[in-house]
Amino acid sequence: MEEYNDIERLLRPGRDIKASPELRRRVELAMDENLMARSARLASPRLRLRLRPAAWGAICAVMAVAAVLMIFVIPPRVTAREMLSWGDAAFREMPDFSMTVEVRTRPMENFAAISLDGELVTHRMVVSRRDSSVIWRIEKEGRVAAGDSTGTYSWIDGLNVGWHTQSPPERIVGYFSNLLFPEKIMERELLACSPESGVESRVRRDGDKLILTVRAPALGDFSNPYMLNATITESENIRRYEFDASTKRLESCSVSVVDNGRETEVLRLKDIVYGGMEDTLPGLPENVRFIELDSPDSPSGLAGLGPEEAASVFLDALRSWDTSVIGKAIDLSVADKLYRDEFSGAVLTGIGPSFRSGKGESVFVPYRLKMPDGSVRSHNLSVTQNSVGAWVVTGGL
């Protein structure tokens, strides 16, 4: 019977499994009677009769867990124990780090925006961890975002107005929120995989590297394709990550958008440096007034109108720069800084039917303006209802 003792010892996990409660919950929910029965049928009846009950129990348990993880998160090329024990190394206190990331976008666009035909724009990110707190900063030409325990801030260089929210960083920096916590990428990506979501993943070992590949569908309603491929989440995309197998630290990352069967790389991690950071990061600029995005009453919005009517009222107010109207739809300090010089005197010449596109709450209204310089501007105004159902302008100028 010694050989069966050896089998039992081999199948018993060699160290404590450290997984998040959610990952454990996913495993436990899937380990139902049907799965146990199916796992039992995979074993040879002859082997089952010869093994002691304890050894057979160990085999069933390991087979069940492995089967669950293969169904939900990983292929058999990387062991279930290796995935569940990711926390042994990955969730040790992460050192400070800095990274350089290149994104196909436009410099002045928000951090979530991508452009398949855009140039690669360099983004620099620094993350500092002190006493369980995380302080971070991301900047590119013309735009900066930063965060700490008081929330997420963003502003445009040269503009004395910025924005603040208590919402998760994803609201401001989009996909960059994943890179703020590289030690959580593996678990978060694997937990997102399910037949319902359409997200597929593959983990493989290549020498001393663990390589995770995730393929995800575009999220949102694209019956009108206007927002398709406008952000990473609103695109069919392939995310590729490479980790050091021993330290579990992220070493490389890229995201490609699949459009009409063609892959375009829209994000790449150029370099990442762990440790050796300064004790403090630059603070918030003192000359910037931050608008509270979470405030339900700022701005008050254009009430009692449909989206086309609200867009028409707002755009028509540009002609005389009527602040009593403009200030209801957009913060006046932002409008004065960003739009007054260009749009004051513009004449509205056409409004089209509104539509929705993508995963956001915005409604888009096509418009046409005759600009003060005589040119014609055709675009889609983005409007969103605030907490009281009034329309505010969120983009498209």
mmCIF file of C-alpha atoms in Angstrom:
data_model
loop_
_atom_site.group_PDB
_atom_site.id
_atom_site.type_symbol
_atom_site.label_atom_id
_atom_site.label_comp_id
_atom_site.label_asym_id
_atom_site.label_seq_id
_atom_site.Cartn_x
_atom_site.Cartn_y
_atom_site.Cartn_z
ATOM 1 C CA MET A 1 0.000 0.000 0.000
ATOM 2 C CA GLU A 2 2.992 2.285 0.170
ATOM 3 C CA GLU A 3 2.584 3.222 -3.469
ATOM 4 C CA TYR A 4 -0.943 4.523 -2.727
ATOM 5 C CA ASN A 5 0.358 6.557 0.194
ATOM 6 C CA ASP A 6 2.765 8.140 -2.263
ATOM 7 C CA ILE A 7 -0.125 8.946 -4.617
ATOM 8 C CA GLU A 8 -2.085 10.515 -1.785
ATOM 9 C CA ARG A 9 0.883 12.640 -0.726
ATOM 10 C CA LEU A 10 1.442 13.700 -4.323
ATOM 11 C CA LEU A 11 -2.165 14.817 -4.745
ATOM 12 C CA ARG A 12 -2.334 16.694 -1.447
ATOM 13 C CA PRO A 13 -1.567 20.423 -1.941
ATOM 14 C CA GLY A 14 1.952 21.210 -0.790
ATOM 15 C CA ARG A 15 1.089 24.600 0.674
ATOM 16 C CA ASP A 16 -1.939 26.592 1.788
ATOM 17 C CA ILE A 17 -4.107 27.862 -1.017
ATOM 18 C CA LYS A 18 -4.462 31.636 -0.943
ATOM 19 C CA ALA A 19 -7.196 32.892 -3.210
ATOM 20 C CA SER A 20 -9.595 35.774 -2.948
ATOM 21 C CA PRO A 21 -13.039 35.110 -1.449
ATOM 22 C CA GLU A 22 -14.620 35.701 -4.854
ATOM 23 C CA LEU A 23 -12.382 33.178 -6.591
ATOM 24 C CA ARG A 24 -13.066 30.645 -3.833
ATOM 25 C CA ARG A 25 -16.800 31.343 -4.186
ATOM 26 C CA ARG A 26 -16.662 30.733 -7.933
ATOM 27 C CA VAL A 27 -14.894 27.421 -7.372
ATOM 28 C CA GLU A 28 -17.286 26.305 -4.637
ATOM 29 C CA LEU A 29 -20.402 27.188 -6.641
ATOM 30 C CA ALA A 30 -19.197 25.169 -9.585
ATOM 31 C CA MET A 31 -18.304 22.107 -7.496
ATOM 32 C CA ASP A 32 -21.833 20.682 -7.559
ATOM 33 C CA GLU A 33 -22.930 17.034 -7.637
ATOM 34 C CA ASN A 34 -23.015 16.848 -11.423
ATOM 35 C CA LEU A 35 -19.424 18.020 -11.723
ATOM 36 C CA MET A 36 -18.292 15.641 -8.991
ATOM 37 C CA ALA A 37 -20.044 12.803 -10.784
ATOM 38 C CA ARG A 38 -18.469 13.739 -14.086
ATOM 39 C CA SER A 39 -15.055 13.949 -12.453
ATOM 40 C CA ALA A 40 -15.582 10.542 -10.870
ATOM 41 C CA ARG A 41 -16.346 8.999 -14.256
ATOM 42 C CA LEU A 42 -12.975 10.230 -15.530
ATOM 43 C CA ALA A 43 -11.137 7.817 -13.218
ATOM 44 C CA SER A 44 -10.617 4.126 -13.973
ATOM 45 C CA PRO A 45 -13.080 1.849 -12.049
ATOM 46 C CA ARG A 46 -10.240 -0.583 -11.418
ATOM 47 C CA LEU A 47 -8.102 2.126 -9.831
ATOM 48 C CA ARG A 48 -11.081 3.264 -7.739
ATOM 49 C CA LEU A 49 -11.558 -0.207 -6.278
ATOM 50 C CA ARG A 50 -7.936 -0.607 -5.323
ATOM 51 C CA LEU A 51 -7.393 2.787 -3.666
ATOM 52 C CA ARG A 52 -8.066 3.409 -0.002
ATOM 53 C CA PRO A 53 -11.049 5.788 0.632
ATOM 54 C CA ALA A 54 -8.795 8.610 1.770
ATOM 55 C CA ALA A 55 -6.736 8.430 -1.399
ATOM 56 C CA TRP A 56 -9.869 8.255 -3.557
ATOM 57 C CA GLY A 57 -11.262 11.311 -1.780
ATOM 58 C CA ALA A 58 -8.080 13.245 -2.468
ATOM 59 C CA ILE A 59 -8.234 12.330 -6.148
ATOM 60 C CA CYS A 60 -11.878 13.422 -6.446
ATOM 61 C CA ALA A 61 -11.225 16.730 -4.702
ATOM 62 C CA VAL A 62 -8.213 17.604 -6.832
ATOM 63 C CA MET A 63 -9.992 16.545 -10.038
ATOM 64 C CA ALA A 64 -13.048 18.605 -9.145
ATOM 65 C CA VAL A 65 -11.082 21.776 -8.408
ATOM 66 C CA ALA A 66 -8.948 21.347 -11.494
ATOM 67 C CA ALA A 67 -12.028 20.748 -13.656
ATOM 68 C CA VAL A 68 -13.747 23.839 -12.303
ATOM 69 C CA LEU A 69 -10.747 26.045 -12.928
ATOM 70 C CA MET A 70 -10.319 24.693 -16.442
ATOM 71 C CA ILE A 71 -13.973 25.408 -17.191
ATOM 72 C CA PHE A 72 -13.962 28.919 -15.803
ATOM 73 C CA VAL A 73 -10.478 30.278 -16.002
ATOM 74 C CA ILE A 74 -7.525 28.228 -17.145
ATOM 75 C CA PRO A 75 -6.487 25.553 -19.606
ATOM 76 C CA PRO A 76 -4.651 22.432 -18.390
ATOM 77 C CA ARG A 77 -1.225 23.770 -19.351
ATOM 78 C CA VAL A 78 -1.005 25.637 -16.035
ATOM 79 C CA THR A 79 -2.032 23.800 -12.879
ATOM 80 C CA ALA A 80 -5.018 24.744 -10.737
ATOM 81 C CA ARG A 81 -2.741 24.846 -7.686
ATOM 82 C CA GLU A 82 -0.451 27.332 -9.426
ATOM 83 C CA MET A 83 -3.375 29.665 -10.142
ATOM 84 C CA LEU A 84 -4.977 29.395 -6.707
ATOM 85 C CA SER A 85 -1.624 29.923 -5.001
ATOM 86 C CA TRP A 86 -0.921 33.052 -7.058
ATOM 87 C CA GLY A 87 -1.372 35.085 -3.907
ATOM 88 C CA ASP A 88 1.712 33.567 -2.247
ATOM 89 C CA ALA A 89 3.900 35.888 -4.298
ATOM 90 C CA ALA A 90 1.622 38.286 -6.138
ATOM 91 C CA PHE A 91 -0.108 39.651 -3.085
ATOM 92 C CA ARG A 92 2.933 40.389 -1.014
ATOM 93 C CA GLU A 93 3.326 44.095 -0.489
ATOM 94 C CA MET A 94 3.943 45.477 -3.939
ATOM 95 C CA PRO A 95 6.867 47.903 -4.194
ATOM 96 C CA ASP A 96 6.622 51.299 -5.798
ATOM 97 C CA PHE A 97 6.895 51.207 -9.559
ATOM 98 C CA SER A 98 6.909 53.399 -12.622
ATOM 99 C CA MET A 99 6.014 52.517 -16.174
ATOM 100 C CA THR A 100 5.973 54.021 -19.628
ATOM 101 C CA VAL A 101 3.002 53.102 -21.805
ATOM 102 C CA GLU A 102 2.348 53.997 -25.437
ATOM 103 C CA VAL A 103 -1.267 54.376 -26.579
ATOM 104 C CA ARG A 104 -2.789 55.125 -29.964
ATOM 105 C CA THR A 105 -4.821 58.188 -29.101
ATOM 106 C CA ARG A 106 -4.752 61.970 -29.307
ATOM 107 C CA PRO A 107 -2.804 63.961 -26.711
ATOM 108 C CA MET A 108 -5.716 66.079 -25.496
ATOM 109 C CA GLU A 109 -8.245 63.235 -25.400
ATOM 110 C CA ASN A 110 -9.254 61.674 -22.095
ATOM 111 C CA PHE A 111 -7.210 58.711 -20.868
ATOM 112 C CA ALA A 112 -9.812 56.131 -21.868
ATOM 113 C CA ALA A 113 -9.954 57.205 -25.527
ATOM 114 C CA ILE A 114 -8.152 55.267 -28.251
ATOM 115 C CA SER A 115 -7.883 55.807 -31.995
ATOM 116 C CA LEU A 116 -7.016 53.000 -34.395
ATOM 117 C CA ASP A 117 -5.409 55.464 -36.798
ATOM 118 C CA GLY A 118 -3.871 57.632 -34.074
ATOM 119 C CA GLU A 119 -0.192 58.039 -33.339
ATOM 120 C CA LEU A 120 1.412 56.371 -30.319
ATOM 121 C CA VAL A 121 1.285 58.856 -27.442
ATOM 122 C CA THR A 122 3.617 58.322 -24.479
ATOM 123 C CA HIS A 123 2.013 58.044 -21.036
ATOM 124 C CA ARG A 124 4.090 57.963 -17.849
ATOM 125 C CA MET A 125 2.688 56.424 -14.699
ATOM 126 C CA VAL A 126 4.117 56.394 -11.180
ATOM 127 C CA VAL A 127 2.609 54.462 -8.263
ATOM 128 C CA SER A 128 3.807 54.891 -4.671
ATOM 129 C CA ARG A 129 2.590 52.745 -1.773
ATOM 130 C CA ARG A 130 2.962 53.903 1.808
ATOM 131 C CA ASP A 131 1.313 52.357 4.889
ATOM 132 C CA SER A 132 -1.300 50.514 2.825
ATOM 133 C CA SER A 133 -2.178 53.679 0.894
ATOM 134 C CA VAL A 134 -1.667 54.072 -2.840
ATOM 135 C CA ILE A 135 -0.748 57.367 -4.478
ATOM 136 C CA TRP A 136 -0.508 57.476 -8.254
ATOM 137 C CA ARG A 137 -0.072 59.853 -11.166
ATOM 138 C CA ILE A 138 -0.497 59.411 -14.938
ATOM 139 C CA GLU A 139 0.460 62.099 -17.394
ATOM 140 C CA LYS A 140 0.739 62.600 -21.107
ATOM 141 C CA GLU A 141 1.158 65.653 -23.258
ATOM 142 C CA GLY A 142 -1.500 68.113 -22.144
ATOM 143 C CA ARG A 143 -3.407 65.966 -19.618
ATOM 144 C CA VAL A 144 -2.761 64.641 -16.095
ATOM 145 C CA ALA A 145 -4.631 62.345 -13.705
ATOM 146 C CA ALA A 146 -3.733 61.560 -10.109
ATOM 147 C CA GLY A 147 -5.277 59.705 -7.227
ATOM 148 C CA ASP A 148 -5.011 59.032 -3.513
ATOM 149 C CA SER A 149 -7.324 58.202 -0.611
ATOM 150 C CA THR A 150 -9.372 61.341 -1.328
ATOM 151 C CA GLY A 151 -10.357 60.259 -4.832
ATOM 152 C CA THR A 152 -9.325 60.711 -8.448
ATOM 153 C CA TYR A 153 -8.343 64.045 -9.963
ATOM 154 C CA SER A 154 -7.753 65.086 -13.564
ATOM 155 C CA TRP A 155 -6.861 68.338 -15.263
ATOM 156 C CA ILE A 156 -5.516 69.760 -18.504
ATOM 157 C CA ASP A 157 -2.209 71.584 -18.499
ATOM 158 C CA GLY A 158 -2.772 75.302 -18.883
ATOM 159 C CA LEU A 159 -6.409 75.055 -17.809
ATOM 160 C CA ASN A 160 -7.093 76.268 -14.281
ATOM 161 C CA VAL A 161 -10.054 73.927 -13.933
ATOM 162 C CA GLY A 162 -10.007 70.193 -13.257
ATOM 163 C CA TRP A 163 -12.326 67.411 -12.152
ATOM 164 C CA HIS A 164 -12.588 65.304 -8.987
ATOM 165 C CA THR A 165 -14.559 62.157 -8.240
ATOM 166 C CA GLN A 166 -14.776 59.551 -5.492
ATOM 167 C CA SER A 167 -15.608 56.957 -8.144
ATOM 168 C CA PRO A 168 -13.047 54.230 -8.936
ATOM 169 C CA PRO A 169 -10.125 55.378 -11.114
ATOM 170 C CA GLU A 170 -11.607 53.583 -14.144
ATOM 171 C CA ARG A 171 -14.083 56.441 -14.567
ATOM 172 C CA ILE A 172 -11.216 58.820 -15.309
ATOM 173 C CA VAL A 173 -8.365 56.698 -16.681
ATOM 174 C CA GLY A 174 -10.189 53.762 -18.296
ATOM 175 C CA TYR A 175 -7.987 50.726 -18.925
ATOM 176 C CA PHE A 176 -5.095 52.348 -17.039
ATOM 177 C CA SER A 177 -6.908 51.464 -13.808
ATOM 178 C CA ASN A 178 -5.846 47.835 -14.413
ATOM 179 C CA LEU A 179 -2.199 48.818 -14.582
ATOM 180 C CA LEU A 180 -2.375 50.728 -11.288
ATOM 181 C CA PHE A 181 -2.535 47.369 -9.505
ATOM 182 C CA PRO A 182 -0.526 44.924 -11.645
ATOM 183 C CA GLU A 183 -0.506 42.328 -8.854
ATOM 184 C CA LYS A 184 -4.279 41.947 -9.302
ATOM 185 C CA ILE A 185 -4.353 41.609 -13.079
ATOM 186 C CA MET A 186 -4.216 37.810 -13.189
ATOM 187 C CA GLU A 187 -7.041 37.213 -10.732
ATOM 188 C CA ARG A 188 -9.229 40.024 -12.068
ATOM 189 C CA GLU A 189 -8.882 38.901 -15.668
ATOM 190 C CA LEU A 190 -9.520 35.249 -14.844
ATOM 191 C CA LEU A 191 -12.584 36.052 -12.747
ATOM 192 C CA ALA A 192 -14.039 37.984 -15.690
ATOM 193 C CA CYS A 193 -14.033 34.858 -17.849
ATOM 194 C CA SER A 194 -17.349 33.057 -18.292
ATOM 195 C CA PRO A 195 -19.460 31.720 -21.160
ATOM 196 C CA GLU A 196 -22.025 34.463 -20.491
ATOM 197 C CA SER A 197 -19.528 37.311 -20.806
ATOM 198 C CA GLY A 198 -17.880 35.953 -23.931
ATOM 199 C CA VAL A 199 -14.458 36.638 -22.374
ATOM 200 C CA GLU A 200 -11.933 33.873 -23.027
ATOM 201 C CA SER A 201 -8.521 33.409 -21.452
ATOM 202 C CA ARG A 202 -5.496 31.226 -21.905
ATOM 203 C CA VAL A 203 -2.585 30.847 -19.500
ATOM 204 C CA ARG A 204 0.625 29.111 -20.472
ATOM 205 C CA ARG A 205 4.094 28.762 -19.080
ATOM 206 C CA ASP A 206 7.068 29.610 -21.245
ATOM 207 C CA GLY A 207 10.214 28.863 -19.280
ATOM 208 C CA ASP A 208 10.308 31.267 -16.357
ATOM 209 C CA LYS A 209 7.370 33.297 -17.719
ATOM 210 C CA LEU A 210 3.616 32.993 -17.257
ATOM 211 C CA ILE A 211 1.733 34.370 -20.246
ATOM 212 C CA LEU A 212 -1.933 35.318 -19.976
ATOM 213 C CA THR A 213 -3.948 36.032 -23.120
ATOM 214 C CA VAL A 214 -7.485 37.396 -22.815
ATOM 215 C CA ARG A 215 -9.889 37.903 -25.697
ATOM 216 C CA ALA A 216 -12.972 40.007 -24.984
ATOM 217 C CA PRO A 217 -15.930 41.188 -27.066
ATOM 218 C CA ALA A 218 -16.907 44.835 -27.387
ATOM 219 C CA LEU A 219 -19.171 45.922 -24.526
ATOM 220 C CA GLY A 220 -22.206 47.996 -25.400
ATOM 221 C CA ASP A 221 -24.938 48.499 -27.957
ATOM 222 C CA PHE A 222 -23.480 49.111 -31.398
ATOM 223 C CA SER A 223 -26.619 49.116 -33.521
ATOM 224 C CA ASN A 224 -25.171 52.523 -34.318
ATOM 225 C CA PRO A 225 -21.392 51.919 -34.525
ATOM 226 C CA TYR A 226 -20.344 55.478 -33.614
ATOM 227 C CA MET A 227 -18.578 54.483 -30.361
ATOM 228 C CA LEU A 228 -17.225 51.148 -31.617
ATOM 229 C CA ASN A 229 -13.454 51.070 -31.005
ATOM 230 C CA ALA A 230 -13.554 54.415 -29.178
ATOM 231 C CA THR A 231 -12.222 52.794 -25.993
ATOM 232 C CA ILE A 232 -10.652 49.440 -25.183
ATOM 233 C CA THR A 233 -13.773 48.092 -23.485
ATOM 234 C CA GLU A 234 -15.904 49.241 -26.420
ATOM 235 C CA SER A 235 -13.865 47.151 -28.839
ATOM 236 C CA GLU A 236 -13.202 43.525 -29.545
ATOM 237 C CA ASN A 237 -9.748 43.261 -28.053
ATOM 238 C CA ILE A 238 -6.921 40.901 -27.185
ATOM 239 C CA ARG A 239 -4.990 41.634 -23.990
ATOM 240 C CA ARG A 240 -1.621 39.968 -23.538
ATOM 241 C CA TYR A 241 0.303 39.918 -20.242
ATOM 242 C CA GLU A 242 3.644 38.402 -19.320
ATOM 243 C CA PHE A 243 4.583 37.744 -15.681
ATOM 244 C CA ASP A 244 7.701 36.466 -13.993
ATOM 245 C CA ALA A 245 6.675 32.965 -12.854
ATOM 246 C CA SER A 246 8.498 33.181 -9.509
ATOM 247 C CA THR A 247 7.819 36.759 -8.381
ATOM 248 C CA LYS A 248 4.480 37.053 -10.252
ATOM 249 C CA ARG A 249 5.427 40.600 -11.252
ATOM 250 C CA LEU A 250 4.110 42.041 -14.488
ATOM 251 C CA GLU A 251 6.869 42.395 -17.080
ATOM 252 C CA SER A 252 5.053 43.233 -20.303
ATOM 253 C CA CYS A 253 1.575 44.054 -21.526
ATOM 254 C CA SER A 254 -0.133 44.916 -24.792
ATOM 255 C CA VAL A 255 -3.678 45.419 -26.063
ATOM 256 C CA SER A 256 -4.753 44.937 -29.669
ATOM 257 C CA VAL A 257 -8.127 45.836 -31.149
ATOM 258 C CA VAL A 258 -9.653 43.433 -33.665
ATOM 259 C CA ASP A 259 -11.537 45.330 -36.349
ATOM 260 C CA ASN A 260 -12.857 43.482 -39.402
ATOM 261 C CA GLY A 261 -10.494 40.618 -38.614
ATOM 262 C CA ARG A 262 -7.426 42.852 -38.456
ATOM 263 C CA GLU A 263 -5.417 43.381 -35.284
ATOM 264 C CA THR A 264 -4.145 46.857 -34.417
ATOM 265 C CA GLU A 265 -1.972 47.269 -31.346
ATOM 266 C CA VAL A 266 -3.397 50.242 -29.438
ATOM 267 C CA LEU A 267 -1.478 49.954 -26.157
ATOM 268 C CA ARG A 268 1.936 48.616 -25.222
ATOM 269 C CA LEU A 269 3.920 48.648 -22.013
ATOM 270 C CA LYS A 270 7.285 50.041 -23.045
ATOM 271 C CA ASP A 271 9.023 49.568 -19.696
ATOM 272 C CA ILE A 272 8.298 49.023 -16.015
ATOM 273 C CA VAL A 273 10.687 49.648 -13.110
ATOM 274 C CA TYR A 274 10.016 48.313 -9.624
ATOM 275 C CA GLY A 275 11.355 50.066 -6.521
ATOM 276 C CA GLY A 276 13.736 52.978 -6.225
ATOM 277 C CA MET A 277 11.020 55.609 -6.302
ATOM 278 C CA GLU A 278 11.059 58.934 -4.534
ATOM 279 C CA ASP A 279 9.206 59.167 -1.245
ATOM 280 C CA THR A 280 6.628 61.603 -2.573
ATOM 281 C CA LEU A 281 4.895 62.370 -5.832
ATOM 282 C CA PRO A 282 4.111 65.879 -7.078
ATOM 283 C CA GLY A 283 1.033 67.245 -5.337
ATOM 284 C CA LEU A 284 -2.072 68.674 -6.932
ATOM 285 C CA PRO A 285 -1.585 72.005 -8.699
ATOM 286 C CA GLU A 286 -2.503 74.907 -6.455
ATOM 287 C CA ASN A 287 -3.916 77.060 -9.266
ATOM 288 C CA VAL A 288 -6.530 74.519 -10.414
ATOM 289 C CA ARG A 289 -10.126 74.607 -9.185
ATOM 290 C CA PHE A 290 -11.556 71.087 -9.170
ATOM 291 C CA ILE A 291 -15.168 70.547 -10.177
ATOM 292 C CA GLU A 292 -16.970 67.823 -8.217
ATOM 293 C CA LEU A 293 -18.204 65.281 -10.758
ATOM 294 C CA ASP A 294 -20.197 63.490 -8.056
ATOM 295 C CA SER A 295 -22.265 66.578 -7.221
ATOM 296 C CA PRO A 296 -25.850 65.939 -8.406
ATOM 297 C CA ASP A 297 -26.617 69.620 -8.966
ATOM 298 C CA SER A 298 -23.611 70.911 -10.888
ATOM 299 C CA PRO A 299 -24.486 71.876 -13.520
ATOM 300 C CA SER A 300 -28.270 71.983 -13.057
ATOM 301 C CA GLY A 301 -29.009 70.801 -16.611
ATOM 302 C CA LEU A 302 -31.640 71.623 -19.212
ATOM 303 C CA ALA A 303 -34.895 70.207 -17.851
ATOM 304 C CA GLY A 304 -38.197 69.282 -19.465
ATOM 305 C CA LEU A 305 -36.701 68.686 -22.921
ATOM 306 C CA GLY A 306 -35.858 65.767 -25.155
ATOM 307 C CA PRO A 307 -32.217 65.209 -26.149
ATOM 308 C CA GLU A 308 -32.594 66.921 -29.552
ATOM 309 C CA GLU A 309 -34.315 69.909 -27.964
ATOM 310 C CA ALA A 310 -31.680 70.201 -25.239
ATOM 311 C CA ALA A 311 -28.877 70.024 -27.803
ATOM 312 C CA SER A 312 -30.596 72.622 -29.960
ATOM 313 C CA VAL A 313 -31.101 75.031 -27.033
ATOM 314 C CA PHE A 314 -27.481 74.682 -25.937
ATOM 315 C CA LEU A 315 -25.937 75.001 -29.397
ATOM 316 C CA ASP A 316 -28.150 77.947 -30.306
ATOM 317 C CA ALA A 317 -26.898 79.742 -27.153
ATOM 318 C CA LEU A 318 -23.336 79.660 -28.521
ATOM 319 C CA ARG A 319 -24.193 82.385 -31.040
ATOM 320 C CA SER A 320 -24.540 85.097 -28.385
ATOM 321 C CA TRP A 321 -22.645 83.123 -25.743
ATOM 322 C CA ASP A 322 -25.729 83.151 -23.514
ATOM 323 C CA THR A 323 -24.267 82.098 -20.153
ATOM 324 C CA SER A 324 -27.726 81.662 -18.592
ATOM 325 C CA VAL A 325 -28.215 78.672 -20.917
ATOM 326 C CA ILE A 326 -24.649 77.464 -21.406
ATOM 327 C CA GLY A 327 -24.043 77.407 -17.643
ATOM 328 C CA LYS A 328 -26.936 74.990 -17.144
ATOM 329 C CA ALA A 329 -25.457 72.457 -19.554
ATOM 330 C CA ILE A 330 -21.746 72.747 -18.790
ATOM 331 C CA ASP A 331 -19.626 74.345 -16.102
ATOM 332 C CA LEU A 332 -19.084 77.933 -17.197
ATOM 333 C CA SER A 333 -15.465 78.050 -16.099
ATOM 334 C CA VAL A 334 -14.734 75.054 -18.341
ATOM 335 C CA ALA A 335 -16.744 76.510 -21.220
ATOM 336 C CA ASP A 336 -14.964 79.849 -20.977
ATOM 337 C CA LYS A 337 -11.523 78.235 -20.928
ATOM 338 C CA LEU A 338 -12.034 75.571 -23.583
ATOM 339 C CA TYR A 339 -14.737 76.713 -25.967
ATOM 340 C CA ARG A 340 -15.531 80.434 -25.862
ATOM 341 C CA ASP A 341 -12.819 81.645 -28.233
ATOM 342 C CA GLU A 342 -13.665 78.983 -30.812
ATOM 343 C CA PHE A 343 -17.456 78.715 -30.556
ATOM 344 C CA SER A 344 -18.733 82.162 -29.537
ATOM 345 C CA GLY A 345 -20.656 83.438 -32.573
ATOM 346 C CA ALA A 346 -21.240 79.987 -34.098
ATOM 347 C CA VAL A 347 -24.625 79.567 -35.808
ATOM 348 C CA LEU A 348 -26.623 76.352 -35.520
ATOM 349 C CA THR A 349 -27.761 75.211 -38.981
ATOM 350 C CA GLY A 350 -28.945 71.663 -38.375
ATOM 351 C CA ILE A 351 -29.876 69.008 -35.791
ATOM 352 C CA GLY A 352 -30.334 65.283 -36.498
ATOM 353 C CA PRO A 353 -32.160 62.478 -34.655
ATOM 354 C CA SER A 354 -30.456 61.315 -31.461
ATOM 355 C CA PHE A 355 -28.969 57.865 -31.006
ATOM 356 C CA ARG A 356 -27.120 55.742 -28.469
ATOM 357 C CA SER A 357 -23.899 53.828 -29.011
ATOM 358 C CA GLY A 358 -21.519 51.882 -26.778
ATOM 359 C CA LYS A 359 -21.822 51.108 -23.091
ATOM 360 C CA GLY A 360 -22.153 54.601 -21.612
ATOM 361 C CA GLU A 361 -25.252 56.564 -20.623
ATOM 362 C CA SER A 362 -24.705 59.306 -23.197
ATOM 363 C CA VAL A 363 -27.119 60.151 -25.971
ATOM 364 C CA PHE A 364 -25.574 61.539 -29.154
ATOM 365 C CA VAL A 365 -27.208 64.291 -31.203
ATOM 366 C CA PRO A 366 -25.820 65.060 -34.670
ATOM 367 C CA TYR A 367 -25.426 68.789 -35.331
ATOM 368 C CA ARG A 368 -24.047 71.214 -37.868
ATOM 369 C CA LEU A 369 -22.619 74.645 -36.994
ATOM 370 C CA LYS A 370 -21.432 77.493 -39.154
ATOM 371 C CA MET A 371 -18.331 78.596 -37.291
ATOM 372 C CA PRO A 372 -17.279 82.248 -36.824
ATOM 373 C CA ASP A 373 -14.485 81.784 -39.377
ATOM 374 C CA GLY A 374 -17.009 80.629 -42.010
ATOM 375 C CA SER A 375 -16.155 76.923 -41.829
ATOM 376 C CA VAL A 376 -18.788 74.250 -41.157
ATOM 377 C CA ARG A 377 -18.497 71.951 -38.135
ATOM 378 C CA SER A 378 -20.447 68.666 -38.167
ATOM 379 C CA HIS A 379 -20.223 66.417 -35.145
ATOM 380 C CA ASN A 380 -22.259 64.593 -32.494
ATOM 381 C CA LEU A 381 -23.018 66.359 -29.214
ATOM 382 C CA SER A 382 -22.895 64.014 -26.225
ATOM 383 C CA VAL A 383 -25.609 64.736 -23.637
ATOM 384 C CA THR A 384 -26.427 62.860 -20.445
ATOM 385 C CA GLN A 385 -29.246 63.142 -17.935
ATOM 386 C CA ASN A 386 -28.176 64.121 -14.419
ATOM 387 C CA SER A 387 -29.759 62.891 -11.191
ATOM 388 C CA VAL A 388 -32.915 64.971 -11.724
ATOM 389 C CA GLY A 389 -33.337 64.004 -15.392
ATOM 390 C CA ALA A 390 -32.041 67.268 -16.860
ATOM 391 C CA TRP A 391 -29.613 67.197 -19.790
ATOM 392 C CA VAL A 392 -25.937 68.181 -19.426
ATOM 393 C CA VAL A 393 -23.310 68.297 -22.153
ATOM 394 C CA THR A 394 -20.534 65.736 -21.713
ATOM 395 C CA GLY A 395 -18.660 65.980 -25.002
ATOM 396 C CA GLY A 396 -18.775 66.431 -28.747
ATOM 397 C CA LEU A 397 -17.673 70.026 -29.178
#
